[in-house]
Amino acid sequence: MLASVVIPAHNEERVIPRTLARLQQGLPPGSLDVVVVCNGCTDGTAAAARRAAPGARVLEIEQPSKAAAVRAGNAATRVFPRVHLDADVELSGSDLATLVRPLTDGLVLATAPRRVLRREHAPWLVRTYYDVWEQLPQVRSGLFGRGVIALSAAGQARVSALPPLMSDDLATSDAFAPDERRVVDEAEVVVVPPGTVRDLVRRRTRVATGDAQAAGHGARRPESVTTWRVLGRLAVARPAVAVRLPVFLGIALVARASSRGAVRRGDFSTWLRDESSRA
């Protein structure tokens, strides 16, 4: 078997069929051990997953928790490499095969694919924000923000030892030194950005809250932090990006201010869900 795929899904009835159908493209049947963990669902996610991928195992747990879903999925399979896949992104089976090759060859412990943002339906302010965000050096080299991370057995053991964190993909990325992880440009994942500015702020507020939690646990590498120096260098190197910086900074500052209450309360469990990207 090529790999296992763990997909936590909370009320993803609208998108899980698309995700599972794409995952089956380019691979013969039985190549993957797919485990969909429906956590705290109140819609038809489980039934939709079973219809879309009869060969997948669909588990249902009562707790609406991504961390609990990932634990359940990990416990249900022993196959490596292991691909952790968000329920609302698109990764083909052939791209998955390319993604796990450096792991099976023993070259690195963790990989992620090249990110393709489907921007055509996003408003101008959302597109402008991501024009800057995607050029940040830590975003280009990190494994986070892609909805997919693949791990070897040793990589999974390291990640499983981390404390449960809201920004789990950032913590996973920062658990590996640059020479232990790789963005595989030959594989791509399609990610849908927020469809409204309000939902972008909600998503970035969640990220800012999770980043604060990760920093408090010492789970962030200094190079993964966006500093004024990083932004200044980017502005000098890419003048086209520089003119978009006011939009990026405005949204980032609003999100950070919105996250302060949750950080003060220690509320790292409220998930500010972006529904517009699931339309």
Short mmCIF file of C-alpha atoms in Angstrom, two decimals:
data_model
loop_
_atom_site.label_atom_id
_atom_site.label_comp_id
_atom_site.label_asym_id
_atom_site.label_seq_id
_atom_site.Cartn_x
_atom_site.Cartn_y
_atom_site.Cartn_z
CA MET A 1 0.00 0.00 0.00
CA LEU A 2 1.37 3.40 -0.99
CA ALA A 3 0.30 5.50 2.03
CA SER A 4 -2.43 6.17 4.57
CA VAL A 5 -4.57 9.29 4.49
CA VAL A 6 -6.22 10.72 7.61
CA ILE A 7 -8.99 13.25 6.94
CA PRO A 8 -10.66 14.98 9.92
CA ALA A 9 -14.06 16.27 8.85
CA HIS A 10 -16.49 18.45 10.80
CA ASN A 11 -19.71 19.26 8.89
CA GLU A 12 -18.02 18.95 5.50
CA GLU A 13 -20.95 17.41 3.60
CA ARG A 14 -20.62 19.98 0.80
CA VAL A 15 -16.93 19.45 0.08
CA ILE A 16 -15.92 15.94 1.20
CA PRO A 17 -17.19 14.25 -2.02
CA ARG A 18 -14.98 16.53 -4.11
CA THR A 19 -11.95 15.91 -1.90
CA LEU A 20 -12.36 12.12 -1.95
CA ALA A 21 -13.06 11.96 -5.68
CA ARG A 22 -9.90 13.93 -6.43
CA LEU A 23 -7.87 11.69 -4.15
CA GLN A 24 -8.82 8.64 -6.22
CA GLN A 25 -7.55 10.14 -9.48
CA GLY A 26 -4.30 8.72 -10.84
CA LEU A 27 -3.96 5.69 -8.56
CA PRO A 28 -5.26 2.12 -8.88
CA PRO A 29 -7.93 1.07 -6.37
CA GLY A 30 -6.55 -0.09 -3.04
CA SER A 31 -3.42 2.07 -3.20
CA LEU A 32 -4.37 4.14 -0.16
CA ASP A 33 -5.68 3.41 3.32
CA VAL A 34 -8.11 6.33 3.64
CA VAL A 35 -9.61 7.11 7.05
CA VAL A 36 -12.22 9.85 7.28
CA VAL A 37 -12.96 10.87 10.87
CA CYS A 38 -16.26 12.70 11.18
CA ASN A 39 -16.05 14.63 14.44
CA GLY A 40 -19.14 16.15 16.04
CA CYS A 41 -20.95 16.31 12.70
CA THR A 42 -24.57 17.43 12.60
CA ASP A 43 -24.94 17.07 8.82
CA GLY A 44 -24.51 14.24 6.33
CA THR A 45 -20.72 14.23 6.14
CA ALA A 46 -20.38 10.54 7.01
CA ALA A 47 -22.96 9.40 4.45
CA ALA A 48 -21.47 11.66 1.78
CA ALA A 49 -17.99 10.26 2.45
CA ARG A 50 -19.21 6.65 2.24
CA ARG A 51 -20.92 7.34 -1.08
CA ALA A 52 -17.93 9.16 -2.55
CA ALA A 53 -15.30 6.60 -1.48
CA PRO A 54 -16.73 3.15 -0.72
CA GLY A 55 -13.21 1.84 -0.09
CA ALA A 56 -12.50 4.40 2.64
CA ARG A 57 -13.12 3.79 6.32
CA VAL A 58 -15.44 6.38 7.81
CA LEU A 59 -15.27 6.78 11.57
CA GLU A 60 -17.62 8.91 13.65
CA ILE A 61 -16.77 10.47 17.02
CA GLU A 62 -18.99 12.73 19.10
CA GLN A 63 -16.41 15.36 20.04
CA PRO A 64 -16.15 18.26 17.52
CA SER A 65 -12.36 18.39 17.72
CA LYS A 66 -9.78 18.21 14.94
CA ALA A 67 -7.13 17.05 17.40
CA ALA A 68 -9.36 14.21 18.62
CA ALA A 69 -10.19 13.29 15.03
CA VAL A 70 -6.51 13.13 14.09
CA ARG A 71 -5.78 10.92 17.10
CA ALA A 72 -8.61 8.58 16.13
CA GLY A 73 -7.40 8.45 12.55
CA ASN A 74 -3.82 7.74 13.58
CA ALA A 75 -5.00 4.94 15.86
CA ALA A 76 -7.00 3.38 13.02
CA THR A 77 -4.12 2.86 10.59
CA ARG A 78 -0.57 1.53 10.72
CA VAL A 79 0.38 2.44 7.14
CA PHE A 80 3.22 4.87 6.42
CA PRO A 81 3.90 7.35 4.97
CA ARG A 82 0.87 9.08 6.47
CA VAL A 83 -0.82 12.00 4.76
CA HIS A 84 -2.86 14.41 6.88
CA LEU A 85 -5.40 16.01 4.57
CA ASP A 86 -7.95 18.74 5.28
CA ALA A 87 -11.44 17.90 4.08
CA ASP A 88 -11.80 21.08 2.01
CA VAL A 89 -8.72 20.91 -0.25
CA GLU A 90 -8.06 19.02 -3.48
CA LEU A 91 -5.09 16.65 -3.84
CA SER A 92 -5.04 14.07 -6.62
CA GLY A 93 -3.81 10.53 -6.07
CA SER A 94 -0.99 11.07 -8.54
CA ASP A 95 0.13 14.21 -6.71
CA LEU A 96 -0.02 12.29 -3.43
CA ALA A 97 2.29 9.63 -4.89
CA THR A 98 4.76 12.36 -5.83
CA LEU A 99 4.41 13.95 -2.40
CA VAL A 100 5.33 10.82 -0.42
CA ARG A 101 8.26 9.75 -2.61
CA PRO A 102 10.90 11.72 -0.66
CA LEU A 103 9.58 10.06 2.52
CA THR A 104 9.76 6.52 1.18
CA ASP A 105 13.25 7.29 -0.15
CA GLY A 106 14.29 8.38 3.35
CA LEU A 107 15.35 11.85 2.23
CA VAL A 108 13.23 13.87 4.70
CA LEU A 109 10.72 13.33 7.51
CA ALA A 110 7.92 15.62 6.33
CA THR A 111 6.65 16.99 3.03
CA ALA A 112 3.91 19.25 1.68
CA PRO A 113 2.82 20.08 -1.88
CA ARG A 114 2.97 23.31 -3.80
CA ARG A 115 -0.05 25.45 -2.94
CA VAL A 116 -2.41 26.64 -5.69
CA LEU A 117 -4.90 29.23 -4.46
CA ARG A 118 -8.13 29.28 -6.44
CA ARG A 119 -8.62 33.04 -6.45
CA GLU A 120 -11.16 33.60 -9.23
CA HIS A 121 -14.14 34.10 -6.91
CA ALA A 122 -12.30 35.94 -4.14
CA PRO A 123 -12.80 39.71 -3.73
CA TRP A 124 -9.98 42.10 -4.51
CA LEU A 125 -8.97 42.68 -0.88
CA VAL A 126 -8.69 38.94 -0.25
CA ARG A 127 -6.60 38.44 -3.41
CA THR A 128 -4.38 41.37 -2.45
CA TYR A 129 -3.79 39.96 1.03
CA TYR A 130 -2.69 36.63 -0.40
CA ASP A 131 -0.49 38.32 -3.01
CA VAL A 132 1.69 39.40 -0.09
CA TRP A 133 1.21 36.39 2.17
CA GLU A 134 2.31 33.91 -0.46
CA GLN A 135 5.59 35.80 -0.99
CA LEU A 136 6.64 35.67 2.67
CA PRO A 137 9.76 33.47 2.91
CA GLN A 138 8.37 31.39 5.79
CA VAL A 139 5.14 30.80 3.86
CA ARG A 140 7.06 29.70 0.78
CA SER A 141 9.29 27.26 2.68
CA GLY A 142 6.98 26.15 5.51
CA LEU A 143 4.61 23.20 5.34
CA PHE A 144 1.66 25.09 6.86
CA GLY A 145 -1.28 26.74 5.11
CA ARG A 146 -1.56 24.02 2.46
CA GLY A 147 -4.08 21.67 4.01
CA VAL A 148 -1.74 18.71 3.46
CA ILE A 149 1.27 17.41 5.36
CA ALA A 150 2.81 13.98 4.76
CA LEU A 151 4.93 12.29 7.43
CA SER A 152 7.23 9.31 7.66
CA ALA A 153 6.88 6.99 10.66
CA ALA A 154 9.66 8.90 12.46
CA GLY A 155 8.07 12.21 11.50
CA GLN A 156 4.69 11.10 12.81
CA ALA A 157 6.25 10.03 16.11
CA ARG A 158 7.75 13.50 16.51
CA VAL A 159 4.47 15.25 15.72
CA SER A 160 2.46 12.96 18.00
CA ALA A 161 4.68 14.05 20.89
CA LEU A 162 3.68 17.71 20.43
CA PRO A 163 1.04 19.24 22.72
CA PRO A 164 -2.38 19.71 21.09
CA LEU A 165 -2.31 23.15 19.48
CA MET A 166 -4.80 25.19 17.48
CA SER A 167 -2.24 25.95 14.75
CA ASP A 168 -1.38 22.29 14.31
CA ASP A 169 0.03 22.65 10.80
CA LEU A 170 2.38 25.44 11.90
CA ALA A 171 3.52 23.40 14.90
CA THR A 172 4.05 20.39 12.65
CA SER A 173 6.07 22.43 10.17
CA ASP A 174 8.20 23.98 12.91
CA ALA A 175 8.83 20.56 14.47
CA PHE A 176 11.28 19.91 11.64
CA ALA A 177 14.50 21.67 10.71
CA PRO A 178 14.67 22.97 7.12
CA ASP A 179 16.76 19.97 6.03
CA GLU A 180 14.20 17.56 7.53
CA ARG A 181 11.21 18.87 5.58
CA ARG A 182 10.50 19.66 1.94
CA VAL A 183 7.94 21.46 -0.17
CA VAL A 184 7.53 19.17 -3.18
CA ASP A 185 6.90 21.53 -6.09
CA GLU A 186 6.04 18.67 -8.45
CA ALA A 187 2.91 17.94 -6.39
CA GLU A 188 0.13 20.48 -6.01
CA VAL A 189 -2.85 21.02 -3.76
CA VAL A 190 -5.76 23.30 -4.63
CA VAL A 191 -6.84 25.55 -1.75
CA VAL A 192 -9.92 27.77 -1.82
CA PRO A 193 -9.36 31.11 -0.06
CA PRO A 194 -12.11 32.91 1.88
CA GLY A 195 -14.88 34.30 -0.29
CA THR A 196 -15.36 37.44 1.82
CA VAL A 197 -13.13 39.85 3.71
CA ARG A 198 -15.05 39.07 6.90
CA ASP A 199 -14.23 35.39 6.55
CA LEU A 200 -10.59 36.21 5.81
CA VAL A 201 -10.42 38.18 9.07
CA ARG A 202 -12.06 35.28 10.92
CA ARG A 203 -9.52 32.85 9.48
CA ARG A 204 -6.58 35.12 10.26
CA THR A 205 -7.91 35.75 13.79
CA ARG A 206 -7.90 32.00 14.35
CA VAL A 207 -4.34 31.82 13.00
CA ALA A 208 -3.18 34.71 15.22
CA THR A 209 -4.73 33.02 18.26
CA GLY A 210 -3.08 29.73 17.39
CA ASP A 211 0.27 31.41 16.76
CA ALA A 212 0.16 32.98 20.22
CA GLN A 213 -0.59 29.59 21.78
CA ALA A 214 2.24 27.93 19.85
CA ALA A 215 4.67 30.65 20.90
CA GLY A 216 3.65 30.16 24.52
CA HIS A 217 4.52 26.47 24.23
CA GLY A 218 7.86 27.19 22.57
CA ALA A 219 6.62 25.46 19.41
CA ARG A 220 7.57 28.22 16.96
CA ARG A 221 10.87 28.69 15.22
CA PRO A 222 12.06 32.33 15.06
CA GLU A 223 12.23 32.17 11.27
CA SER A 224 8.52 31.35 11.02
CA VAL A 225 7.52 34.72 12.55
CA THR A 226 6.61 37.62 10.25
CA THR A 227 8.69 40.60 11.40
CA TRP A 228 8.95 44.16 10.17
CA ARG A 229 12.41 43.32 8.86
CA VAL A 230 10.98 40.47 6.76
CA LEU A 231 8.31 42.76 5.34
CA GLY A 232 10.87 45.49 4.63
CA ARG A 233 13.13 43.12 2.72
CA LEU A 234 10.17 41.81 0.76
CA ALA A 235 9.08 45.34 -0.15
CA VAL A 236 12.55 46.20 -1.46
CA ALA A 237 12.92 42.96 -3.40
CA ARG A 238 9.40 43.00 -4.89
CA PRO A 239 8.01 46.50 -5.55
CA ALA A 240 4.76 45.01 -6.92
CA VAL A 241 4.21 43.38 -3.55
CA ALA A 242 5.18 46.55 -1.66
CA VAL A 243 2.16 48.47 -2.95
CA ARG A 244 -0.09 45.73 -1.55
CA LEU A 245 1.46 45.82 1.92
CA PRO A 246 -1.06 48.31 3.41
CA VAL A 247 -3.91 45.86 2.73
CA PHE A 248 -1.92 42.95 4.16
CA LEU A 249 -0.94 44.89 7.27
CA GLY A 250 -4.44 46.24 7.82
CA ILE A 251 -6.02 42.79 7.79
CA ALA A 252 -3.21 41.30 9.87
CA LEU A 253 -3.51 44.01 12.53
CA VAL A 254 -7.31 43.68 12.72
CA ALA A 255 -6.96 39.91 13.11
CA ARG A 256 -4.33 40.25 15.80
CA ALA A 257 -6.47 42.72 17.73
CA SER A 258 -9.45 40.39 17.40
CA SER A 259 -7.44 37.50 18.80
CA ARG A 260 -6.36 39.27 21.99
CA GLY A 261 -9.50 38.47 23.94
CA ALA A 262 -9.23 34.75 23.22
CA VAL A 263 -5.53 34.76 24.09
CA ARG A 264 -6.20 36.53 27.40
CA ARG A 265 -8.93 34.02 28.25
CA GLY A 266 -6.80 31.10 27.19
CA ASP A 267 -9.52 30.14 24.70
CA PHE A 268 -7.68 28.03 22.14
CA SER A 269 -10.58 25.78 21.28
CA THR A 270 -13.10 28.11 19.63
CA TRP A 271 -12.72 27.44 15.89
CA LEU A 272 -13.62 30.49 13.80
CA ARG A 273 -14.76 28.59 10.74
CA ASP A 274 -14.69 30.10 7.26
CA GLU A 275 -17.90 28.96 5.57
CA SER A 276 -17.47 31.03 2.39
CA SER A 277 -14.66 28.84 1.05
CA ARG A 278 -16.94 25.80 1.34
CA ALA A 279 -19.71 27.22 -0.82
#
